[in-house]
Amino acid sequence: MPTLRLPGLIDPHVHVRDLGQAHKEDWDTATAAALAGGITTILAMPNTQPPIVDAAALARYQAAAQARARCDYGLYLGAGPDNAAALAALAPRAAGLKLYLDATFGDLKMDQLDRLVAHCAHWPAAAPLVAHAEGHNLAAVILAAHLAGRSVHIAHVSRRDEIELIRAAKMKGFAVTCEVCPHHLFLTLAQSGLPPGYSEVRPRLAAQADVDALWANLDVIDCFATDHAPHTRAEKEGAHPPPGYPGLETALALWLTAVHQGRLTLDDVVARMHLNPRRIFGLPEQPDTWIDVDPDLAWTPRGAALFSRAAWTPFEGRPLRGRVTAVTLRGRPAFDGERVLAAPGAGRNVRSSSLESSPQLETGDL
Ligand code: DOR
Ligand code: ZN
């Protein structure tokens, strides 16, 4: 196959860690990793240290991103027990609102139903709402969003019962969209081959039947997101390994390998890594921005070679086909296949102009 030219990819689910946990990753290394993976826009999660739950924290993280980001970015706000009313005014400056209904890294888990309902009511209907919601919590957030007359995007769907519930909700016309991560489509708990600490991730790796169900319901999956969640090797090998996998630099190659195997089409990939996330999250166009890909190039990911500070990958040594050879961001070379050329500070905030000037946000069914 000849070299491919694709639009800059969008990852709506990335953990950057800057400020309090920069030893894991910061805006410089996260966005270098993104560009090396063909991703020109990342939306960053709020379970940082400190968490992004108010205007002051949002401003601090925006300043860090403005100084260090090499690709474009947006920042999520985190739903807390008592910030539902205050967050609404910040919506134009945020990528979206993130609800943590299940346990994961950080302290943002929200247990009370009345808090969930309050956030669905206060957060503007035209602004993206993203939920980590597994099992029963998935049913709860779909209903709460529907009753509030708003859309909801479900993060990292991993199980058969969940993807089937999302299909059923979509068929009823509920405004629900979802994303799936590479690790939930290419790894199972039983066969990941990962040592115990390294296998920790939320949602957990699932069974082969769940992986099969995700592939069988591909038409229900709106986005491929990485949930890039870097932790150091020492942390993963320690007594209390934090959950999460780095993913920015391996995602596209995994999808392209699946294209080679006839499991996906290139259009499937472009829809889920560019068109759909752009529409769902109301992202501005990036003019003169594209990625060049050698779809045949065979390579094996090596943790030590990553731009991510994590320096490990759950896909270590896996034979892959397809690699980014160049990235052009706003007409300037940003990655040449080996070196990241975009400088820290080259990235722009996708919400630097207000929501009103962005493309129409998703509010209806898909
Ligand atoms: O495994 C995970 N780690 N899942 C998440 O949703 C959060 C993430 C993290 O922040 O480390
Ligand atoms: Zn996450």
PDB file of C-alpha atoms in Angstrom, residues 12-13 45 98-99 101-102 129-135 137-143 145 151-158 162-163 165-166 169-170 175-181 203 220-223 225 280-281:
ATOM      1  CA  PRO A  12     -10.607  12.317  23.945  1.00  0.00           C
ATOM      2  CA  HIS A  13      -9.215  10.382  26.949  1.00  0.00           C
ATOM      3  CA  MET A  45      -8.663  14.130  32.382  1.00  0.00           C
ATOM      4  CA  LYS A  98     -15.961  13.986  33.805  1.00  0.00           C
ATOM      5  CA  LEU A  99     -18.036  11.898  36.228  1.00  0.00           C
ATOM      6  CA  LEU A 101     -18.915   6.665  39.208  1.00  0.00           C
ATOM      7  CA  ASP A 102     -16.473   3.757  39.649  1.00  0.00           C
ATOM      8  CA  LEU A 129     -20.439  15.019  29.709  1.00  0.00           C
ATOM      9  CA  VAL A 130     -18.203  11.942  30.026  1.00  0.00           C
ATOM     10  CA  ALA A 131     -18.758   9.149  32.527  1.00  0.00           C
ATOM     11  CA  HIS A 132     -16.644   6.340  33.919  1.00  0.00           C
ATOM     12  CA  ALA A 133     -19.624   4.087  34.626  1.00  0.00           C
ATOM     13  CA  GLU A 134     -19.394   0.306  34.808  1.00  0.00           C
ATOM     14  CA  GLY A 135     -22.185  -2.242  35.311  1.00  0.00           C
ATOM     15  CA  ASN A 137     -23.634   2.641  37.171  1.00  0.00           C
ATOM     16  CA  LEU A 138     -23.828   2.624  33.385  1.00  0.00           C
ATOM     17  CA  ALA A 139     -27.604   2.160  33.523  1.00  0.00           C
ATOM     18  CA  ALA A 140     -27.817   4.905  36.172  1.00  0.00           C
ATOM     19  CA  VAL A 141     -25.907   7.522  34.198  1.00  0.00           C
ATOM     20  CA  ILE A 142     -27.718   6.790  30.928  1.00  0.00           C
ATOM     21  CA  LEU A 143     -31.048   7.284  32.674  1.00  0.00           C
ATOM     22  CA  ALA A 145     -28.621  12.047  31.495  1.00  0.00           C
ATOM     23  CA  SER A 151     -26.236  13.571  26.046  1.00  0.00           C
ATOM     24  CA  VAL A 152     -23.603  11.463  27.786  1.00  0.00           C
ATOM     25  CA  HIS A 153     -20.406   9.879  26.479  1.00  0.00           C
ATOM     26  CA  ILE A 154     -19.359   6.606  28.138  1.00  0.00           C
ATOM     27  CA  ALA A 155     -15.610   6.203  28.684  1.00  0.00           C
ATOM     28  CA  HIS A 156     -13.654   2.983  28.119  1.00  0.00           C
ATOM     29  CA  VAL A 157     -16.460   0.433  27.651  1.00  0.00           C
ATOM     30  CA  SER A 158     -15.017  -3.010  28.377  1.00  0.00           C
ATOM     31  CA  GLU A 162     -22.249  -2.778  28.860  1.00  0.00           C
ATOM     32  CA  ILE A 163     -21.899  -2.559  25.086  1.00  0.00           C
ATOM     33  CA  LEU A 165     -26.926  -1.873  27.074  1.00  0.00           C
ATOM     34  CA  ILE A 166     -25.468   1.014  25.076  1.00  0.00           C
ATOM     35  CA  ALA A 169     -30.184   2.719  24.624  1.00  0.00           C
ATOM     36  CA  LYS A 170     -29.111   4.010  21.199  1.00  0.00           C
ATOM     37  CA  ALA A 175     -28.278  10.493  23.260  1.00  0.00           C
ATOM     38  CA  VAL A 176     -25.471   8.188  24.365  1.00  0.00           C
ATOM     39  CA  THR A 177     -22.088   7.787  22.697  1.00  0.00           C
ATOM     40  CA  CYS A 178     -19.126   5.671  23.752  1.00  0.00           C
ATOM     41  CA  GLU A 179     -15.457   4.917  23.369  1.00  0.00           C
ATOM     42  CA  VAL A 180     -13.415   1.717  23.617  1.00  0.00           C
ATOM     43  CA  CYS A 181      -9.664   1.478  24.324  1.00  0.00           C
ATOM     44  CA  PRO A 203     -11.947  -0.970  33.914  1.00  0.00           C
ATOM     45  CA  VAL A 220     -22.010   0.985  18.389  1.00  0.00           C
ATOM     46  CA  ILE A 221     -18.487   2.220  19.234  1.00  0.00           C
ATOM     47  CA  ASP A 222     -18.197   5.912  18.351  1.00  0.00           C
ATOM     48  CA  CYS A 223     -14.582   6.563  19.342  1.00  0.00           C
ATOM     49  CA  ALA A 225      -9.684   6.449  22.907  1.00  0.00           C
ATOM     50  CA  ILE A 280     -19.097  14.618  19.865  1.00  0.00           C
ATOM     51  CA  PHE A 281     -16.697  17.017  21.620  1.00  0.00           C
TER      52      PHE A 281
END
